[in-house]
Short mmCIF file of C-alpha atoms and ligand atoms in Angstrom, two decimals:
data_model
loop_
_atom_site.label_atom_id
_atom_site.label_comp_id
_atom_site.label_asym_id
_atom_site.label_seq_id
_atom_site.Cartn_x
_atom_site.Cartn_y
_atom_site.Cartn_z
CA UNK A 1 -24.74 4.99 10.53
CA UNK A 2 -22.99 2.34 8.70
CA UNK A 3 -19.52 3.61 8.20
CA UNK A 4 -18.34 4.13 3.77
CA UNK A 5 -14.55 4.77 3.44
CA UNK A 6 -13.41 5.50 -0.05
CA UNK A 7 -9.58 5.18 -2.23
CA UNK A 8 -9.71 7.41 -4.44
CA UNK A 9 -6.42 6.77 -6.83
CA UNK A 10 -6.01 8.97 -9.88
CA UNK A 11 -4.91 5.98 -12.29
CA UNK A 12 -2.00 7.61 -13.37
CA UNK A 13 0.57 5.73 -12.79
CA UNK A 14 0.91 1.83 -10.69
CA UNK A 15 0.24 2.14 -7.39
CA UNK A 16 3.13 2.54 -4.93
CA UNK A 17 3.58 1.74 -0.78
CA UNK A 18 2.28 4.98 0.03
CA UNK A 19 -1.13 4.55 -1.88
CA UNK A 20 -1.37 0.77 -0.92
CA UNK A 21 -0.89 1.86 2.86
CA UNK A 22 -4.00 4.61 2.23
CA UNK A 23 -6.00 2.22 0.62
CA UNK A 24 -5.50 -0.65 3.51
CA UNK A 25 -6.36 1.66 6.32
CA UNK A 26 -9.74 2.87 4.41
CA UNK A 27 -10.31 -0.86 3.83
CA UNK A 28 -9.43 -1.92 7.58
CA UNK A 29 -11.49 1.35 9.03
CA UNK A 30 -14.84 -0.01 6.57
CA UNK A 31 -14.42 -4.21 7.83
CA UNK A 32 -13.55 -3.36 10.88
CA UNK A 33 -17.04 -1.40 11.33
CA UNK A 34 -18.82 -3.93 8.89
CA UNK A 35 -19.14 -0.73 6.63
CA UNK A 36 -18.36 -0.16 2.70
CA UNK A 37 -14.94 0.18 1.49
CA UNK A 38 -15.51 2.25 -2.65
CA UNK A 39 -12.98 2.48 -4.94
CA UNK A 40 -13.54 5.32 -6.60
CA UNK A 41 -11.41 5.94 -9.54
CA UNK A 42 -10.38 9.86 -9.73
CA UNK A 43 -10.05 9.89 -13.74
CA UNK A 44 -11.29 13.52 -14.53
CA UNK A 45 -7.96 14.36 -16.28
CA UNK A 46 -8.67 12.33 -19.54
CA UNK A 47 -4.94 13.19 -20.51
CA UNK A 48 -2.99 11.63 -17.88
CA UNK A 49 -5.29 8.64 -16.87
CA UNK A 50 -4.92 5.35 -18.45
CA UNK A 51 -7.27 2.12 -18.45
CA UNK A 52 -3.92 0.41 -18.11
CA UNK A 53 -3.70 1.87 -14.78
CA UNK A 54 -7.15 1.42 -14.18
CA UNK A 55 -6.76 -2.67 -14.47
CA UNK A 56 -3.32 -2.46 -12.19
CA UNK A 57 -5.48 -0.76 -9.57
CA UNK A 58 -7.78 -3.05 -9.43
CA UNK A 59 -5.41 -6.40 -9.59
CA UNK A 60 -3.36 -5.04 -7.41
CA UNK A 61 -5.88 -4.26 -4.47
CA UNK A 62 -7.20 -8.01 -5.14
CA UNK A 63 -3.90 -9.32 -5.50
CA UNK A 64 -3.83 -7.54 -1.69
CA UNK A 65 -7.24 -9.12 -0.65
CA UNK A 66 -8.82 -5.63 -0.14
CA UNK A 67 -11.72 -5.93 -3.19
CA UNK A 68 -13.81 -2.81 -2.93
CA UNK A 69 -17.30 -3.24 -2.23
CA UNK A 70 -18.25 -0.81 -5.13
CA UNK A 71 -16.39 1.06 -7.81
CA UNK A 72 -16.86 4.04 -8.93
CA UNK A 73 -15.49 6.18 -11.66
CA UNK A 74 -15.30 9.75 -12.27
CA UNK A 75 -15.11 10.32 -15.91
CA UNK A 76 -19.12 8.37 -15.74
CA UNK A 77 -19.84 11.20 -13.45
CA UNK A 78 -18.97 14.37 -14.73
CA UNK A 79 -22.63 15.75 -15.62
CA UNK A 80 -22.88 15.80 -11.58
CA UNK A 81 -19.94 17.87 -11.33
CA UNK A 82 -21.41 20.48 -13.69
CA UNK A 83 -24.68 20.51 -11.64
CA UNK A 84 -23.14 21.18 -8.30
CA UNK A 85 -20.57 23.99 -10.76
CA UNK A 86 -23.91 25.64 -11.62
CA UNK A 87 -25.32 25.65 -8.22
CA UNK A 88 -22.54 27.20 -6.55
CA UNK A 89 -22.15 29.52 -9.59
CA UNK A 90 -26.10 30.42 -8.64
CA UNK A 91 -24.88 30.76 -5.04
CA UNK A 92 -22.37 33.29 -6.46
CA UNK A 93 -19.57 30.75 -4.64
CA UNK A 94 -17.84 30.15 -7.40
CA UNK A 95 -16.31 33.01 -9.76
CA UNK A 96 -14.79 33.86 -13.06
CA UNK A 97 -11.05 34.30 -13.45
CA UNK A 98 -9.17 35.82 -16.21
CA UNK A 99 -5.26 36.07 -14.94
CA UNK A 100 -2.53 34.51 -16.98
CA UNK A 101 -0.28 32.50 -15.11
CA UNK A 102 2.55 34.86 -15.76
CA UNK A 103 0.18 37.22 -14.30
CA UNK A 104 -0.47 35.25 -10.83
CA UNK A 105 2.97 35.14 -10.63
CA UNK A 106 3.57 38.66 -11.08
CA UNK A 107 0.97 39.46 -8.47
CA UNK A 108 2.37 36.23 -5.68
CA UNK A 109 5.79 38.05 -5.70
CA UNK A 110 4.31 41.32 -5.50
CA UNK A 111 2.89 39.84 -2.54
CA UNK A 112 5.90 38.22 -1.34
CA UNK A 113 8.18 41.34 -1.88
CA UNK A 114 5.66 43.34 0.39
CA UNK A 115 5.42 40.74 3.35
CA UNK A 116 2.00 39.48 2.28
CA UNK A 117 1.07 35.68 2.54
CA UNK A 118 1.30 34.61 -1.29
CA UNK A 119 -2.50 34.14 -1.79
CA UNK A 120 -5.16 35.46 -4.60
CA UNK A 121 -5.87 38.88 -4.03
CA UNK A 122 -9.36 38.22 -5.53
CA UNK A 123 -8.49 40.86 -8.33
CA UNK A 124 -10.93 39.20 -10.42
CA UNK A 125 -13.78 39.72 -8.08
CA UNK A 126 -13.26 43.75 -8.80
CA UNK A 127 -14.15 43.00 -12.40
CA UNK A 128 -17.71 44.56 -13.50
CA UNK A 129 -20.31 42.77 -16.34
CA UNK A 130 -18.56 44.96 -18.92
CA UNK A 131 -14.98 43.79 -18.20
CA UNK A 132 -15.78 40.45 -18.40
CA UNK A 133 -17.67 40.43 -21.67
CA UNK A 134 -14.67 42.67 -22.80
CA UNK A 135 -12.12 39.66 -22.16
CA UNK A 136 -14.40 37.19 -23.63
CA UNK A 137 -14.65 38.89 -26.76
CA UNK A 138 -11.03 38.83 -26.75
CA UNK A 139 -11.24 35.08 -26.47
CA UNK A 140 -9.92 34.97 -23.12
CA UNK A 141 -12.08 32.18 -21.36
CA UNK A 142 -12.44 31.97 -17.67
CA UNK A 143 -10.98 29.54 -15.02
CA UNK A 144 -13.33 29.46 -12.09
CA UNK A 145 -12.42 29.89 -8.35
CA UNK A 146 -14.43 29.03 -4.85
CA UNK A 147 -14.63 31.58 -3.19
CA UNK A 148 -14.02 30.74 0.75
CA UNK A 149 -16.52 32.69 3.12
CA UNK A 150 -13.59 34.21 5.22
CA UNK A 151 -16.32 35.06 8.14
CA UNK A 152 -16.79 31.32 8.51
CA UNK A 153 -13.89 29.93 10.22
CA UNK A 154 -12.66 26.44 9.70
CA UNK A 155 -11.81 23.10 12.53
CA UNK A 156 -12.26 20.18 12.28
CA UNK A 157 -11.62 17.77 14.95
CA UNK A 158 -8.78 14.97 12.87
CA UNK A 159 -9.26 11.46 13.56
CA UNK A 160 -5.33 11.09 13.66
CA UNK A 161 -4.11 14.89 14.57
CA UNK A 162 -6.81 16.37 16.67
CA UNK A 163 -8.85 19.65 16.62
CA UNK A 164 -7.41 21.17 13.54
CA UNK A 165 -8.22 25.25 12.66
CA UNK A 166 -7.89 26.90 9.43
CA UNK A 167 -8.40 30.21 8.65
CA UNK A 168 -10.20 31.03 5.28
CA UNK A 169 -8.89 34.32 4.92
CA UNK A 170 -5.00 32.79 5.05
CA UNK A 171 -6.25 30.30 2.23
CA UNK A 172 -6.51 31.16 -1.88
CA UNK A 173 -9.66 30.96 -3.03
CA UNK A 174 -8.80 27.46 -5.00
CA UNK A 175 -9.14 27.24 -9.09
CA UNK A 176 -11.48 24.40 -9.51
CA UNK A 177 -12.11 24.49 -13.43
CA UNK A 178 -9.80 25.22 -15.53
CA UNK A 179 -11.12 27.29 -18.65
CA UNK A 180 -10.85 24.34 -20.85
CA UNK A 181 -13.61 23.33 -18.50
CA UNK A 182 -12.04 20.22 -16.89
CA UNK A 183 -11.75 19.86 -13.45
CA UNK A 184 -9.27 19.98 -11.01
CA UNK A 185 -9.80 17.18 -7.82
CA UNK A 186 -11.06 19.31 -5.16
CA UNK A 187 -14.57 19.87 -6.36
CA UNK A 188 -15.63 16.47 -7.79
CA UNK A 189 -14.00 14.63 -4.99
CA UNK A 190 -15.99 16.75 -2.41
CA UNK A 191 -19.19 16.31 -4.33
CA UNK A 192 -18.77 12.53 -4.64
CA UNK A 193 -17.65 12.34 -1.08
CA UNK A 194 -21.27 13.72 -0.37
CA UNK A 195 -23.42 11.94 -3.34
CA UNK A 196 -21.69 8.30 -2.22
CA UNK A 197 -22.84 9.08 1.69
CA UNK A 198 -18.49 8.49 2.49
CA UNK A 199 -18.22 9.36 6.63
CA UNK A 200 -14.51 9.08 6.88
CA UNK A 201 -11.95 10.71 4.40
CA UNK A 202 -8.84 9.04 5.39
CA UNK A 203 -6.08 9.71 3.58
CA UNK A 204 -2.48 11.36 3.53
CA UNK A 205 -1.44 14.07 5.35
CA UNK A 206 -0.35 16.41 1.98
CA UNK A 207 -4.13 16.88 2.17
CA UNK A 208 -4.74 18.95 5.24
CA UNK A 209 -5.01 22.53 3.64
CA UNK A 210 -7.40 20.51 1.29
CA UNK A 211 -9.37 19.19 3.73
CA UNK A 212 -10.06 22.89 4.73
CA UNK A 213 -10.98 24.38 2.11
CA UNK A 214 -13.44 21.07 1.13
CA UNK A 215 -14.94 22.09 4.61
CA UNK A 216 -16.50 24.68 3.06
CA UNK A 217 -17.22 23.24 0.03
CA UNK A 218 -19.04 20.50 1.52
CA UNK A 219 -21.49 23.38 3.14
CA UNK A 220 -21.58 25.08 0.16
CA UNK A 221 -22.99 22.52 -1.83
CA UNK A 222 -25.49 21.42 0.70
CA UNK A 223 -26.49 24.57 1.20
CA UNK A 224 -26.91 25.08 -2.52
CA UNK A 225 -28.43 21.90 -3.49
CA UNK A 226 -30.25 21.88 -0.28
CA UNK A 227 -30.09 18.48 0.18
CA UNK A 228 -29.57 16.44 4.04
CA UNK A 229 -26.02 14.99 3.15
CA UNK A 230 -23.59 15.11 5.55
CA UNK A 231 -20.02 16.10 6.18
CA UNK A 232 -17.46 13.12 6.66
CA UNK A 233 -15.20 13.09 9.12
CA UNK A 234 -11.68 13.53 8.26
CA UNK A 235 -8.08 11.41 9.53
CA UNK A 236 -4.56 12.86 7.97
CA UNK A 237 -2.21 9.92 8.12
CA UNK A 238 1.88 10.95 8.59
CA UNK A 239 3.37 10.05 5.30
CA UNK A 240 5.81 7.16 4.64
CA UNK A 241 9.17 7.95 4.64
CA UNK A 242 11.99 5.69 3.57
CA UNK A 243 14.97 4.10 5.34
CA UNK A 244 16.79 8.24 5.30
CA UNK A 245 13.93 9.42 6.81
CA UNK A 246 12.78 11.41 3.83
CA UNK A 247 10.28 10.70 1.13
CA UNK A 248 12.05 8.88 -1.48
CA UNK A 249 11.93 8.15 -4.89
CA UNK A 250 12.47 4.56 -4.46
CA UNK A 251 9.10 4.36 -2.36
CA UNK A 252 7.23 6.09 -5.11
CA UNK A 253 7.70 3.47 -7.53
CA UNK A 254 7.93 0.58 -4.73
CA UNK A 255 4.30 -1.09 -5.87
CA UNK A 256 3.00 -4.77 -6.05
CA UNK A 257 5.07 -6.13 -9.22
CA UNK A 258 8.18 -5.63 -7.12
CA UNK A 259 6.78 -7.08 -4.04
CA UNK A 260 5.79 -9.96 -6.06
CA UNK A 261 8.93 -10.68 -8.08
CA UNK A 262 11.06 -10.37 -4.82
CA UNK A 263 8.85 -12.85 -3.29
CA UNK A 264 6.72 -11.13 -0.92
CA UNK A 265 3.50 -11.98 0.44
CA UNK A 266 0.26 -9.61 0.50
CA UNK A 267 -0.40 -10.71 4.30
CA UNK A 268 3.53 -9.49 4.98
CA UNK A 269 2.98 -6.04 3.23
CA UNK A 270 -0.64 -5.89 5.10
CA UNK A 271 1.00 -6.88 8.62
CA UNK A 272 3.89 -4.23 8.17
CA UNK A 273 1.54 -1.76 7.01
CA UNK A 274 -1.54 -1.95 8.97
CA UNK A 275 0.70 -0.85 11.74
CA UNK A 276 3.67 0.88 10.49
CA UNK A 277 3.52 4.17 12.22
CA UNK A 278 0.85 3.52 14.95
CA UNK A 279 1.69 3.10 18.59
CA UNK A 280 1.46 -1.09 17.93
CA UNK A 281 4.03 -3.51 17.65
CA UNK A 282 4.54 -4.54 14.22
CA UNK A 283 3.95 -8.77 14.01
CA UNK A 284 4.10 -11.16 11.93
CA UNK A 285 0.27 -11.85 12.03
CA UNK A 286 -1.41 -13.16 8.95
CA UNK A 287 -4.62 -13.26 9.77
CA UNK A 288 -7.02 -10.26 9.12
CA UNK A 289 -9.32 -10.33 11.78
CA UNK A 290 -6.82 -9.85 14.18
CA UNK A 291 -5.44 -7.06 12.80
CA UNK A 292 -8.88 -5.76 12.14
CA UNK A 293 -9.73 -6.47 15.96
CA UNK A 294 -6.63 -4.08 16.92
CA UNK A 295 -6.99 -1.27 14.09
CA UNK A 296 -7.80 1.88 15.83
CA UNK A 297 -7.06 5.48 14.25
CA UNK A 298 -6.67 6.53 17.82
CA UNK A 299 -3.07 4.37 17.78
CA UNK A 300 -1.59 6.19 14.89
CA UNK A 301 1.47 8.98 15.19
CA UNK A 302 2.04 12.29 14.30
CA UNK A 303 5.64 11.17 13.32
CA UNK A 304 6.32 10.08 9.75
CA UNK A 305 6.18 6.36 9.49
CA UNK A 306 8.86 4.93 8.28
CA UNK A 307 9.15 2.13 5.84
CA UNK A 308 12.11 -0.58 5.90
CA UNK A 309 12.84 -3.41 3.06
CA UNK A 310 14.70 -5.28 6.10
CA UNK A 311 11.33 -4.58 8.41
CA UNK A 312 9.53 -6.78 5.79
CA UNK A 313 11.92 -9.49 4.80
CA UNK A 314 11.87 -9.96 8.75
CA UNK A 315 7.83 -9.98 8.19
CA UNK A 316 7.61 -11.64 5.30
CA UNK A 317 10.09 -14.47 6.55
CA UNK A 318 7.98 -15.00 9.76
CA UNK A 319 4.94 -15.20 7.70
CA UNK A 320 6.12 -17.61 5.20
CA UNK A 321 7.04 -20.07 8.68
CA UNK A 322 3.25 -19.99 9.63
CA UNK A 323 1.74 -20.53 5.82
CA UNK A 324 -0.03 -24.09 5.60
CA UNK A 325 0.92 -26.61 2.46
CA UNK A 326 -2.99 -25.38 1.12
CA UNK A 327 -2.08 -21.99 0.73
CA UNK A 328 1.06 -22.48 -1.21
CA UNK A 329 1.06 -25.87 -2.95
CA UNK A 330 0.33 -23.89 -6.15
CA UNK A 331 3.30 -22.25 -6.03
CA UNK A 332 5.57 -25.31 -5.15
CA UNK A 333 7.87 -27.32 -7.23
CA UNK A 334 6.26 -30.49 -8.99
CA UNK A 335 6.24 -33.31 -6.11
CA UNK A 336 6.46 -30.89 -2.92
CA UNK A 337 4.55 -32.46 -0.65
CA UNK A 338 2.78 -31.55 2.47
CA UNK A 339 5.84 -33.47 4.19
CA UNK A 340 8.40 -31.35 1.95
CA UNK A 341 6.67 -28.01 2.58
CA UNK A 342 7.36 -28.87 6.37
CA UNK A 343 10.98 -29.86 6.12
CA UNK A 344 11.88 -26.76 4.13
CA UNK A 345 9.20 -24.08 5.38
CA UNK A 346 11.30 -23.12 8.08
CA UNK A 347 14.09 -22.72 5.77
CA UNK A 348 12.19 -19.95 3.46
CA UNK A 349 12.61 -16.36 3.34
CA UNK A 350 10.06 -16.35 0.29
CA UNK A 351 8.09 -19.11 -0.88
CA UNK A 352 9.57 -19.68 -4.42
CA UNK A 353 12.71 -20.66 -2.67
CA UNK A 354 11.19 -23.22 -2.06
CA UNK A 355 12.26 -25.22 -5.53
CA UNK A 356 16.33 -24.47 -4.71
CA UNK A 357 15.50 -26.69 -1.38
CA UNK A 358 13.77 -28.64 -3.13
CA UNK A 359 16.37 -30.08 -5.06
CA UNK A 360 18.39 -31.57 -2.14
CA UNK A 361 15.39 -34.39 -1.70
CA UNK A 362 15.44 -34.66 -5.78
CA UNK A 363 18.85 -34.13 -6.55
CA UNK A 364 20.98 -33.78 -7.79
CA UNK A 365 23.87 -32.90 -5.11
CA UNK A 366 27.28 -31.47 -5.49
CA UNK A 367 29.53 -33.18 -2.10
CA UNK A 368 32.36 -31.26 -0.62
CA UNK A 369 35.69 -33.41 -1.26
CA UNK A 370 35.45 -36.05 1.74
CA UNK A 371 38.99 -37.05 3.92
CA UNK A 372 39.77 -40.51 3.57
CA UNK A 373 38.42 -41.22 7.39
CA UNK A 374 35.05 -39.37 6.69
CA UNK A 375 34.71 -41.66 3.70
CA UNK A 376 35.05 -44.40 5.82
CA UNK A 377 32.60 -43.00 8.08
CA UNK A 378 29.87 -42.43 5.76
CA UNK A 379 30.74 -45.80 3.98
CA UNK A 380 30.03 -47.08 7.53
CA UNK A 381 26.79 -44.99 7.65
CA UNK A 382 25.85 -46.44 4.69
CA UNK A 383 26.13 -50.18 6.18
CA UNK A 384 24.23 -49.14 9.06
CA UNK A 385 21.01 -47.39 7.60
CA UNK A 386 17.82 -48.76 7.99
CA UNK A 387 14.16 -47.30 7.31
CA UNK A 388 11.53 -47.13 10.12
CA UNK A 389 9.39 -44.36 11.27
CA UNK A 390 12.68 -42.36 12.26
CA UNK A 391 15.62 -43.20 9.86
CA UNK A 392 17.61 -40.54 10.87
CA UNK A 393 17.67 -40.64 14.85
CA UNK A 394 18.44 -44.21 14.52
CA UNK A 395 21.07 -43.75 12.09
CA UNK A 396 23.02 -41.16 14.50
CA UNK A 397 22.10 -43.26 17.68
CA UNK A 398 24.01 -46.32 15.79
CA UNK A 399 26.58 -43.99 14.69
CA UNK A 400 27.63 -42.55 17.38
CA UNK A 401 27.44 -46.24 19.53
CA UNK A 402 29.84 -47.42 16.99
CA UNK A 403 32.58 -45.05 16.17
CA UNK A 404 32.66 -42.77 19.33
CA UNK A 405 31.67 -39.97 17.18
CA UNK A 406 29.75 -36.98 18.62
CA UNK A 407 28.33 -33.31 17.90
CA UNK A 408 29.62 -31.86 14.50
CA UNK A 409 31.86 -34.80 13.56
CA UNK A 410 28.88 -37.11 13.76
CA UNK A 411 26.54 -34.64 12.23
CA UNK A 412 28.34 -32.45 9.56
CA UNK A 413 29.26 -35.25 7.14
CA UNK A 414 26.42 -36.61 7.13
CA UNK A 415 24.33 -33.88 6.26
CA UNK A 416 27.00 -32.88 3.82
CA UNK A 417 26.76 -36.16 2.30
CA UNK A 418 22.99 -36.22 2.43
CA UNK A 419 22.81 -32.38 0.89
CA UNK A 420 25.83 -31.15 -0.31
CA UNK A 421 25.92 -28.08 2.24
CA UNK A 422 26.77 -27.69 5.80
CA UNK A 423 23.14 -26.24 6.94
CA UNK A 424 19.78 -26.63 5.76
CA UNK A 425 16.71 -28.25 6.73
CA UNK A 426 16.10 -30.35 9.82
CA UNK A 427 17.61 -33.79 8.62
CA UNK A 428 15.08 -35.62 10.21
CA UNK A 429 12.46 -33.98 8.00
CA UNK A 430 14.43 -34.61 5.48
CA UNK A 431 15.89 -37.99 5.05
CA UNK A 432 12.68 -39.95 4.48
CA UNK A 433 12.01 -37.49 2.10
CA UNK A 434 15.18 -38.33 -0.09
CA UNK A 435 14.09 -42.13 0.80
CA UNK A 436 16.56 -45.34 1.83
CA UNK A 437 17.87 -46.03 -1.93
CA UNK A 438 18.74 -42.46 -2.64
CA UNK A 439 20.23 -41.68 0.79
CA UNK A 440 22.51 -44.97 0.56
CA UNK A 441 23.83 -43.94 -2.72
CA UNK A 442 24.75 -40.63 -1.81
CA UNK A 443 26.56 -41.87 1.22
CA UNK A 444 28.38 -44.25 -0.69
CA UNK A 445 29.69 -41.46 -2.84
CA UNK A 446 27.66 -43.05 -5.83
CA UNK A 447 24.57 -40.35 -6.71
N1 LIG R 1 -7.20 11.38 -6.33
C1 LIG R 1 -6.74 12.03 -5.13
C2 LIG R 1 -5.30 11.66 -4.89
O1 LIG R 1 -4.88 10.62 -5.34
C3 LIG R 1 -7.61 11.61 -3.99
C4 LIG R 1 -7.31 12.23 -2.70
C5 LIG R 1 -8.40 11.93 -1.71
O2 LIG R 1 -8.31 10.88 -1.07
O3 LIG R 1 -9.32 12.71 -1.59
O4 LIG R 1 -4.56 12.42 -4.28
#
């Protein structure tokens, strides 16, 4: 059975770490089986969703590298949605409700108050033909509940948290349309789940008690629409938590256009996040298939995972070190060179730093104020530079044979000199890069 994973973001809003992380693992779990990743756009609340969010979505997972296979959206859908309604309505698992919400609330602290678990008591189930038509002729119109067979009880064995009970009779029956008709997620998502042939629902942990109750919706409609679809298996991933160990706020709106602007690369957030939280080391490794080759639900933790800016600088950084000229030159000043992304790669914590290094070979410099003898020195330097295929071992090597000078006091001016600063990138990288004329004149004092 070839394996179909789905993300399934309402478009709400930009997409933030949390979502991103959700999304890679569905596409990881499809590649690495050779299966179908979907995006399937969960837009059934035409008030909140926004085709602005709808684009992000969809730059941002290619801005990722994780373009779905297929995309699907649920607004296009929704005549399927009322043919399952009507078939479970048939089935008599779905129901009529009539309660105000001041009037569920009533009843959960009723419930509360007498030591009960704060579930639906099912009042409207009570309710005969004539009571109904009574409170539609008042022009109250119904919401509509599934009703959870409490006889059938409910497991399910997790891909991340193991065999996993439920049972129905501890569960409300859930509201799944309101009475203005629209729909709340559980019901379309467990219908599409079955019409797009998904086999693994992967997603957040927050989704457990709905996972259980789908259970039963997913037999419910099969058995109502009689068709041979078939349950998908189910993983609950811990959530991500931030630096305090909590869920923050600052993760929630943590999404792509802040990676970008701080400089980060996709293949740093995919490294840190294809293994954040699993029993793996978390590497520096850029390349897909061998995270792909590793990626095993089996490997991820109960605990939350937690998620730290320094954990992907340190990522990002290591990345950056391994990226070749090709992948970046796009993104390099005018007149980087293969030669000049090598000198200054190792240099990088993010690639657009890239055009502050830049300007030591271009210039121009700003020299600490020299002592009279270093003057001398690099004066001295000056005289004694020539250009081969190694300018700057055979400048030191004749330095240091002709004024006795060694470690630092050999080094440092010069590379202040050559740079302005006291660290930087490897000189010998660097001073053919700057070139004989330029290098002279900056010795000299005269650039
Ligand atoms: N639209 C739902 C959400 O964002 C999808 C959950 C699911 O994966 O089923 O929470």
């Amino acid at each position: 059975m070839t394996t179909v994973t789905r993300f399934a973001p309402s478009p709400t809003g930009r997409l933030h770490v949390g979502n991103i992380r959700t999304a890679l693992h569905n596409w990881m779990l499809a590649r690495k089986h050779g299966g179908t990743f979907l995006l399937r756009i969960d837009d059934t609340d035409a008030e909140r969703s926004r085709e602005e969010y709808v684009e992000a979505i969809r730059t941002d997972l290619a801005w990722l590298g994780m373009v779905p296979d297929d995309e699907e959206r649920q607004s296009e859908r929704l005549a399927k949605y009322d043919r399952a309604f009507e078939a479970l309505r048939d089935a008599g698992r779905v129901y009529p409700c009539y309660e105000t919400q001041q009037e569920l609330e009533l009843k959960r602290k009723i419930r509360l108050g007498r030591g009960l678990p704060p579930i639906y008591d099912r009042g409207a189930l009570e309710l005969s033909d004539e009571d109904r038509a009574a409170k539609e002729a008042d022009g109250i119109a119904p919401h509509w509940r599934f009703k959870l067979d409490h006889d059938e009880q409910i497991g399910w064995d997790d891909g991340v948290r193991g065999t996993q009970k439920f049972d129905p009779a501890q569960l409300s029956d859930p509201v799944v349309r309101r009475a203005d008709n629209s729909w709340l997620y559980m019901l379309p998502s467990a219908v599409d789940d079955l019409d797009m042939g998904v086999t693994h629902v992967l997603r957040g942990e927050d989704h457990v008690s709905n996972t259980a109750v789908q259970i039963q919706m997913f037999t419910a409609l099969i058995a109502a629409q009689h068709n041979a679809q078939q349950i998908p298996a189910f993983a609950h991933e811990a959530l991500l938590v931030g630096k305090e160990g909590k869920l923050s706020k600052r993760l929630g709106s943590l999404g792509c256009d802040a990676f970008r602007e701080r400089g980060i690369e996709p293949s740093a957030i995919v490294a840190l996040l294809a293994r954040l939280g699993t029993s793996l080391p978390v590497e520096p490794i850029a390349d897909r298939a061998a995270l792909l080759e590793t990626f095993d639900l089996t490997t991820f933790g109960r605990a939350p995972a937690r998620f730290e800016d320094t954990e992907l600088e340190r990522i990002n950084a290591a990345i950056v070190h391994q990226m070749d000229f090709a992948e970046v030159a796009d993104r390099l000043p005018v007149g980087m060179d293969e030669a000049g992304w090598h000198a200054i790669r190792p240099n990088l914590s993010h690639v657009p730093e890239a055009a502050d290094w830049w300007r030591l070979v271009t210039g121009p410099i700003e020299q600490p104020d020299f002592s009279a003898e270093d003057r001398d020195y690099l004066a001295e330097a000056a005289g004694l530079l020539e250009w081969g295929d190694d300018p700057w071992t055979a400048l030191t090597g004749r330095l240091k044979e002709a004024t006795g000078r060694k470690g630092k006091a050999l080094f440092l001016p010069l590379r202040q000199a050559l740079t302005g600063m006291d660290h930087g990138p490897d000189m010998g990288e660097l001073l053919p890069l700057i070139g004989k004329d330029e290098a002279r004149a900056r010795l000299l004092g005269q650039s």
